[in-house]
mmCIF file of C-alpha atoms and ligand atoms in Angstrom:
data_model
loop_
_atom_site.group_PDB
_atom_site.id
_atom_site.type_symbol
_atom_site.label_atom_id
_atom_site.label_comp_id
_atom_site.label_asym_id
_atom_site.label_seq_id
_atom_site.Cartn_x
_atom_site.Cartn_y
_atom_site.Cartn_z
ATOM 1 C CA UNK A 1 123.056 51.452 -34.633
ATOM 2 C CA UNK A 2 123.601 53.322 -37.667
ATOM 3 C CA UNK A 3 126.597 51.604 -40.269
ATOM 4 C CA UNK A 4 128.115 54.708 -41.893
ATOM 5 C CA UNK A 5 130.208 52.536 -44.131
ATOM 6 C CA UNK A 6 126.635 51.367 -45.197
ATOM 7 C CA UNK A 7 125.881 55.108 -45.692
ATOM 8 C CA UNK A 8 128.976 56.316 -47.312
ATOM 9 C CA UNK A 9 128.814 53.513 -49.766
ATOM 10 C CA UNK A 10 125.056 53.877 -50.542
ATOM 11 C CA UNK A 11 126.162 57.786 -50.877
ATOM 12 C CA UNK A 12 128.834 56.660 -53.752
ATOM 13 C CA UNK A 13 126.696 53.979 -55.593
ATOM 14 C CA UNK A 14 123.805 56.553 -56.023
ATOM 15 C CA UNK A 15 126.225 59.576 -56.900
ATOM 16 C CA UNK A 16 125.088 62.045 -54.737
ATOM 17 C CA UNK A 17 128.011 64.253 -54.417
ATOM 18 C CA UNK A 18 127.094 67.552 -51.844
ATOM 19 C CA UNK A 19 129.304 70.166 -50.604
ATOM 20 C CA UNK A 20 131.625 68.824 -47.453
ATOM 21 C CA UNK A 21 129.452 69.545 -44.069
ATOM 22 C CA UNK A 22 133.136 69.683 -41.917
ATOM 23 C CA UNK A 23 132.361 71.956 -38.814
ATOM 24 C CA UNK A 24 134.330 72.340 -35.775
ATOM 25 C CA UNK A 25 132.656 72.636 -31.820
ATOM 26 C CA UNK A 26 134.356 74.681 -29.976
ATOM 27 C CA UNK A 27 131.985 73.471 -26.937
ATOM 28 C CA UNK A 28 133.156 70.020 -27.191
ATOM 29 C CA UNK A 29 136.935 70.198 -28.839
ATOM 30 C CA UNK A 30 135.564 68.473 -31.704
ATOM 31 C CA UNK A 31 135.748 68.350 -35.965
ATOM 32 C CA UNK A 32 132.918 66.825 -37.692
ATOM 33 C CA UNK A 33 133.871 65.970 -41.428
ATOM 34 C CA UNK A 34 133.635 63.576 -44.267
ATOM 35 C CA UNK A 35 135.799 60.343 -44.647
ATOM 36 C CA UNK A 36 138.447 60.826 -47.043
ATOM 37 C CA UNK A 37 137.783 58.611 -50.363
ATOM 38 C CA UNK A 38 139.659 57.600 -52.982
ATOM 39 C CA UNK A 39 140.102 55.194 -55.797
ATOM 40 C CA UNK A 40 142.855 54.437 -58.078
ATOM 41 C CA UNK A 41 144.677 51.803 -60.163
ATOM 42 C CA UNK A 42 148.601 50.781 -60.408
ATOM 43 C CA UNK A 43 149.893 50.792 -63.592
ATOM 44 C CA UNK A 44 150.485 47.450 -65.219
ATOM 45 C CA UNK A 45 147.625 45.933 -62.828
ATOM 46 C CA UNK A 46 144.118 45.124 -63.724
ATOM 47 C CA UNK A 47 142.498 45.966 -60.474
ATOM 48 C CA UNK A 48 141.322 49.321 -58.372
ATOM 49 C CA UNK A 49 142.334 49.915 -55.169
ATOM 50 C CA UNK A 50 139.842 51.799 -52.963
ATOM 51 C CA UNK A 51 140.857 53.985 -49.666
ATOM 52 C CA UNK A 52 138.849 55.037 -47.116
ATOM 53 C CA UNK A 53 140.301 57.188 -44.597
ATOM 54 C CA UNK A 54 139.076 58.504 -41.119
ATOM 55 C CA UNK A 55 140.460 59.546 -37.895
ATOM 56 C CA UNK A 56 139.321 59.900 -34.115
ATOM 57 C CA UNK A 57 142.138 62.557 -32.825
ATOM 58 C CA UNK A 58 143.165 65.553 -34.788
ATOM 59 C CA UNK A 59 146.166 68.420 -33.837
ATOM 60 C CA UNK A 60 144.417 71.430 -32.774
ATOM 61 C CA UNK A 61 146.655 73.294 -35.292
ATOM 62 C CA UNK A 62 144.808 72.000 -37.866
ATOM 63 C CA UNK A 63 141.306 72.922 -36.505
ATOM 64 C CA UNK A 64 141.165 75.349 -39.705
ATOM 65 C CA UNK A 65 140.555 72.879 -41.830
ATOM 66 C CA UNK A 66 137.478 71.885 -40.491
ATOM 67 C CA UNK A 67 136.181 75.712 -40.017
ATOM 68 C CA UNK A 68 136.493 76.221 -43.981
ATOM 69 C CA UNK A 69 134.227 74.054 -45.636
ATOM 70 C CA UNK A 70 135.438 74.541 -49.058
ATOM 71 C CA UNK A 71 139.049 72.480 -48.063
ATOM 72 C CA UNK A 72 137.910 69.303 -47.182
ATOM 73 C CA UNK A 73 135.157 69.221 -49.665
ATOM 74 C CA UNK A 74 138.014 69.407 -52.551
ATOM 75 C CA UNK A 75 139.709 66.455 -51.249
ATOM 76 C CA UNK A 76 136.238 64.383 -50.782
ATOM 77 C CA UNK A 77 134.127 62.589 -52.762
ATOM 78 C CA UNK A 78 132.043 62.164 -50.066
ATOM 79 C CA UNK A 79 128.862 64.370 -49.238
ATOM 80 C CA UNK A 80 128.094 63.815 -45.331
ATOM 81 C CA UNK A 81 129.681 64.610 -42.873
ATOM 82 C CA UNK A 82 129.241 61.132 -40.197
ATOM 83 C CA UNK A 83 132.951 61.165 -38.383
ATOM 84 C CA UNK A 84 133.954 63.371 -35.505
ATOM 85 C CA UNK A 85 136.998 63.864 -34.112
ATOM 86 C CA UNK A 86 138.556 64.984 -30.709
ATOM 87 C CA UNK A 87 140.716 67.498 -30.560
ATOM 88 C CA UNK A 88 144.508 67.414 -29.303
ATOM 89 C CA UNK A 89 146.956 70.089 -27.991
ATOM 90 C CA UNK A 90 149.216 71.565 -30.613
ATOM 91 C CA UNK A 91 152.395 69.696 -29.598
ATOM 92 C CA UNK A 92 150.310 65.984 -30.359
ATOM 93 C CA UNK A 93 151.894 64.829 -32.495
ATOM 94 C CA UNK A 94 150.535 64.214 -36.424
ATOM 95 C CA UNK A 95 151.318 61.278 -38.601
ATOM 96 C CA UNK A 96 153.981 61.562 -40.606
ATOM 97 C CA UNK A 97 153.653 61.905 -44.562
ATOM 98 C CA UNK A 98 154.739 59.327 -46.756
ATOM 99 C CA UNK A 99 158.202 61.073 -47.444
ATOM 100 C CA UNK A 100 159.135 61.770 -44.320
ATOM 101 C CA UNK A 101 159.124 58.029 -43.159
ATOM 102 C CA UNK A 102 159.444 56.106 -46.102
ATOM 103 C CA UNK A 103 161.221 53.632 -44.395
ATOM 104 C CA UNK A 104 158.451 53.003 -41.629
ATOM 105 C CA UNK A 105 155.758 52.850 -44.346
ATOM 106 C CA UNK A 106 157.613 50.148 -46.676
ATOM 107 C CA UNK A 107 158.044 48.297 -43.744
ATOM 108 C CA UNK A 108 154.210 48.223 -43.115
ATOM 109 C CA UNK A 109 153.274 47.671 -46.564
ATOM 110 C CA UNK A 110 155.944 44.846 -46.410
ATOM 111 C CA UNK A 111 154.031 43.560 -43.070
ATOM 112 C CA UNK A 112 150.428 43.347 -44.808
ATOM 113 C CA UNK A 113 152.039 41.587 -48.401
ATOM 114 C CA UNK A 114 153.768 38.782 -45.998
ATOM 115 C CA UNK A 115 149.986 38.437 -44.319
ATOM 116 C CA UNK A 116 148.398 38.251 -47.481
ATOM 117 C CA UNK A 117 150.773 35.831 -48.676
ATOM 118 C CA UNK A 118 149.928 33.640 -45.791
ATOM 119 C CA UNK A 119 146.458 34.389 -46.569
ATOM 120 C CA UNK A 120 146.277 35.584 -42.708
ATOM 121 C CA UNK A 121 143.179 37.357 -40.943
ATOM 122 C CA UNK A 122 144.583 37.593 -37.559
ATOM 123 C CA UNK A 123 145.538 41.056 -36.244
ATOM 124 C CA UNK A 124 149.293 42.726 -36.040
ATOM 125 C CA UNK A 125 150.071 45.869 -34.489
ATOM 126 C CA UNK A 126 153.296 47.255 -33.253
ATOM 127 C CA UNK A 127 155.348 50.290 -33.166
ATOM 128 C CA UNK A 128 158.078 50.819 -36.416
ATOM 129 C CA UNK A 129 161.090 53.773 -35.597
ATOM 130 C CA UNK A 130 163.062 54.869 -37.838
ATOM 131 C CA UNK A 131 166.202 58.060 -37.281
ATOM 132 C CA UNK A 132 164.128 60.128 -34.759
ATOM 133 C CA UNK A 133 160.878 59.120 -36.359
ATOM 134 C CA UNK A 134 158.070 56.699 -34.368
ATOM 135 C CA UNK A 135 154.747 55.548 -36.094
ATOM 136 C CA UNK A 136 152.060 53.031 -33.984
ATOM 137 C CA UNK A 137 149.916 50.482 -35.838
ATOM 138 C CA UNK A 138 147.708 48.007 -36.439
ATOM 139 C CA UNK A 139 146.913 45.908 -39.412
ATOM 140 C CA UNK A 140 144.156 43.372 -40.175
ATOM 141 C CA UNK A 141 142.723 41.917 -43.104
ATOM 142 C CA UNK A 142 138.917 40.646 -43.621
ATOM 143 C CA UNK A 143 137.138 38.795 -46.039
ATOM 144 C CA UNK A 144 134.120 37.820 -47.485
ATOM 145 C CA UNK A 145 135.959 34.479 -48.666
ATOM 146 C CA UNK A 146 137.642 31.775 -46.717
ATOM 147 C CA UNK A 147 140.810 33.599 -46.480
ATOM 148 C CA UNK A 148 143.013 37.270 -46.233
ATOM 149 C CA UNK A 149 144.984 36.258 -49.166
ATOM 150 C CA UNK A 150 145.026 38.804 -52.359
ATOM 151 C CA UNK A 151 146.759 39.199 -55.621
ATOM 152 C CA UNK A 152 147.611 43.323 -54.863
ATOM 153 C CA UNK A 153 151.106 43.884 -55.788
ATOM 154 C CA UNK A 154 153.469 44.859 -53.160
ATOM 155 C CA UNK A 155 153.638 48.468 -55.111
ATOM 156 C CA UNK A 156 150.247 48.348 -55.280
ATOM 157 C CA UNK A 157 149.847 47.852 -51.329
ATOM 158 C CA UNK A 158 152.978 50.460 -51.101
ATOM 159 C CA UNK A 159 151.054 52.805 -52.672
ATOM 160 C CA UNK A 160 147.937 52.294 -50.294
ATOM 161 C CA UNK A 161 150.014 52.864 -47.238
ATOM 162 C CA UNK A 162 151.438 56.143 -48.524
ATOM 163 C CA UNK A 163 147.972 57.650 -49.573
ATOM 164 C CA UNK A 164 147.064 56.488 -46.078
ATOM 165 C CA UNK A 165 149.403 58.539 -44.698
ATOM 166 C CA UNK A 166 149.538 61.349 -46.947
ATOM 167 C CA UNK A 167 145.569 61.920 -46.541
ATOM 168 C CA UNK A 168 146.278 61.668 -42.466
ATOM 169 C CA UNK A 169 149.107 63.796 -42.268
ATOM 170 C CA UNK A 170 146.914 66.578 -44.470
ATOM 171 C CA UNK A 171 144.126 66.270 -41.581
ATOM 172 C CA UNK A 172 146.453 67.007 -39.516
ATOM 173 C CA UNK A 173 145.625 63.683 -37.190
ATOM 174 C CA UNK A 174 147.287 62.434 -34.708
ATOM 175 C CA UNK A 175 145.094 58.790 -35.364
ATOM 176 C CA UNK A 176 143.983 57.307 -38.300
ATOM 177 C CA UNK A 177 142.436 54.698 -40.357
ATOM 178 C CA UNK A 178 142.249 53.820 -43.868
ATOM 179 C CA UNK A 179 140.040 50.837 -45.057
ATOM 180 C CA UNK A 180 141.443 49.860 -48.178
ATOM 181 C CA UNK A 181 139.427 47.503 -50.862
ATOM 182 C CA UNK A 182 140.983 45.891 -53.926
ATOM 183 C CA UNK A 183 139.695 44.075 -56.535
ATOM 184 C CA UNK A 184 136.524 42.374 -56.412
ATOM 185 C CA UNK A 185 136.024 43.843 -53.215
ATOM 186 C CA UNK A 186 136.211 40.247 -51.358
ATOM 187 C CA UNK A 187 139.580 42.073 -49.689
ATOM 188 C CA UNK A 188 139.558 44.302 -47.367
ATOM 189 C CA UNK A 189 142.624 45.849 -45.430
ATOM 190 C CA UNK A 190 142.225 48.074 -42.682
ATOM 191 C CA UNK A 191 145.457 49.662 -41.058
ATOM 192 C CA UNK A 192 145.160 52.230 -37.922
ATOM 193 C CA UNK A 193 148.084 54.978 -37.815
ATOM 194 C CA UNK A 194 149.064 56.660 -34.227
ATOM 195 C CA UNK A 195 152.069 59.267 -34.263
ATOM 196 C CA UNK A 196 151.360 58.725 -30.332
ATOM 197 C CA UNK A 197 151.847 54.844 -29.873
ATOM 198 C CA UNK A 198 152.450 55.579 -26.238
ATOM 199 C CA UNK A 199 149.214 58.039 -25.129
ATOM 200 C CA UNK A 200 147.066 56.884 -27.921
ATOM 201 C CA UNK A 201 147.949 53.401 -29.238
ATOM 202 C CA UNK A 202 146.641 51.506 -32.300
ATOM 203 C CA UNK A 203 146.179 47.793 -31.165
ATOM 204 C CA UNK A 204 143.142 46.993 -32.832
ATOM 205 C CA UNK A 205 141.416 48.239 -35.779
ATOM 206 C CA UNK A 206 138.367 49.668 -36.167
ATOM 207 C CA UNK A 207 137.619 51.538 -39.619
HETATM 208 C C1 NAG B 1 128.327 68.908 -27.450
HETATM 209 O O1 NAG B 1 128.014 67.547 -27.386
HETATM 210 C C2 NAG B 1 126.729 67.297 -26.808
HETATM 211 C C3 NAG B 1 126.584 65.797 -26.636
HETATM 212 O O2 NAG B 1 126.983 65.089 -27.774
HETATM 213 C C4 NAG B 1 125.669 67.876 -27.704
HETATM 214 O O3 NAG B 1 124.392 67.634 -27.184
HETATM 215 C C5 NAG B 1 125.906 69.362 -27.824
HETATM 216 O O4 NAG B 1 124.991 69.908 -28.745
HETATM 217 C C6 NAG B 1 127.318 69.660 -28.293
HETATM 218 N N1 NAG B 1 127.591 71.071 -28.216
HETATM 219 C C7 NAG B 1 127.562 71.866 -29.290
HETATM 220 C C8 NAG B 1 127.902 73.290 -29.042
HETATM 221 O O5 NAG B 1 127.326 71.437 -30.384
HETATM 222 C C1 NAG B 2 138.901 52.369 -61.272
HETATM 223 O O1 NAG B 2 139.383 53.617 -60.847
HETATM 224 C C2 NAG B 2 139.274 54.648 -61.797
HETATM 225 C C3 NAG B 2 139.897 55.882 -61.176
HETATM 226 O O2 NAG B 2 141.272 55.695 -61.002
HETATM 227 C C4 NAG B 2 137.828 54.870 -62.147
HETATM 228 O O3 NAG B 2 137.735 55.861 -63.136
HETATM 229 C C5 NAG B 2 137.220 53.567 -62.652
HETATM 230 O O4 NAG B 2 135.844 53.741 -62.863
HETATM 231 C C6 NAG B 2 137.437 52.451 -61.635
HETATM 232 N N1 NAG B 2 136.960 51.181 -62.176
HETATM 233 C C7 NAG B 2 136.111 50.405 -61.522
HETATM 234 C C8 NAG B 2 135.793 49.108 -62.179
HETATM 235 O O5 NAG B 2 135.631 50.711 -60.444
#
């Protein structure tokens, strides 16, 4: 089986940046496209944070996107395309941007600081509501030490969360993931996104 994290990092390390390969299949009700990177650092911290972002269902009002392949390739580091997506009905809904849920997206970020405080790996998911608005997910962190624990700030981990969301709202998707990295790149976070907790639920992770 082919690891396209392998691939996508291999991509980065070697610098080969190409023009974004998104397509859309009208035959199948699918986008093709590149996962959404990015890299940045908090002030007054010393580490980066990395994001990774993909998604498996995408609102078929945002199928545009994916026909012009100039878009996505401004927003992507990341030269091929190795994610497809299915295609919804218009009224799926999308995930919501960072501003119009702040309130559901603190609460997450606050949900993966009290994990890494408890240096936990075990997996959380759940569905956060907030006025009229509803956001599935599901959070786990992994390790290549003994355990989940990491020094990222809660702003820092704030910040993550709303990128997340941000970059998933943009693709217009209905379900998400962001793998997020920080530090020495022991850490890793990964945190699935559904604006349809119901149809299309987020109880594991897999990004
Ligand atoms: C639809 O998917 C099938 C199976 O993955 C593939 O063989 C076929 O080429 C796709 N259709 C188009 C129009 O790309
Ligand atoms: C940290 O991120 C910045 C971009 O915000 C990048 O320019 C820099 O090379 C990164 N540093 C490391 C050590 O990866």
């Amino acid at each position: 089986m082919v690891n396209t994290s392998k691939i996508v990092s291999c991509l980065l390390a070697l610098g080969l940046v190409d023009t974004s390969a998104a397509s859309y299949d009208r035959t199948n009700q699918t986008v093709t496209y590149a996962p959404i990177f990015k890299e940045w650092r908090e002030e007054g911290t010393n580490e980066n944070m990395t994001m990774t972002a993909t998604f498996d269902l995408v609102n078929s009002n945002y199928v545009y996107l994916y026909e012009d392949a100039n878009y996505l390739h401004k927003r992507t580091a990341i030269s091929v395309a190795v994610e497809v997506a299915t295609i919804l009905g218009g009224t799926a809904g999308v995930i919501m941007a960072a501003e119009s849920a702040l309130d559901i997206y603190e609460y997450i970020a606050g949900v993966i600081k009290t994990k890494a405080e408890q240096e936990s790996c075990t997996l959380t998911y759940g569905t956060d509501t907030a006025d009229d608005a509803i956001e599935g997910y599901a959070y786990k962190a992994m390790t290549t030490k003994t355990n989940c624990g990491t020094t990222a700030e809660k702003k820092t981990i704030d910040t993550a969360v709303k990128k997340c969301a941000n970059e998933l709202h943009e693709a217009g998707a209905t379900r998400g993931c962001c793998k997020f990295r920080y530090g020495d790149g022991s850490w890793y976070g990964h945190l699935r996104l559904t604006a349809e907790p119901k149809k299309y639920p987020a109880d594991t992770v897999n990004c």
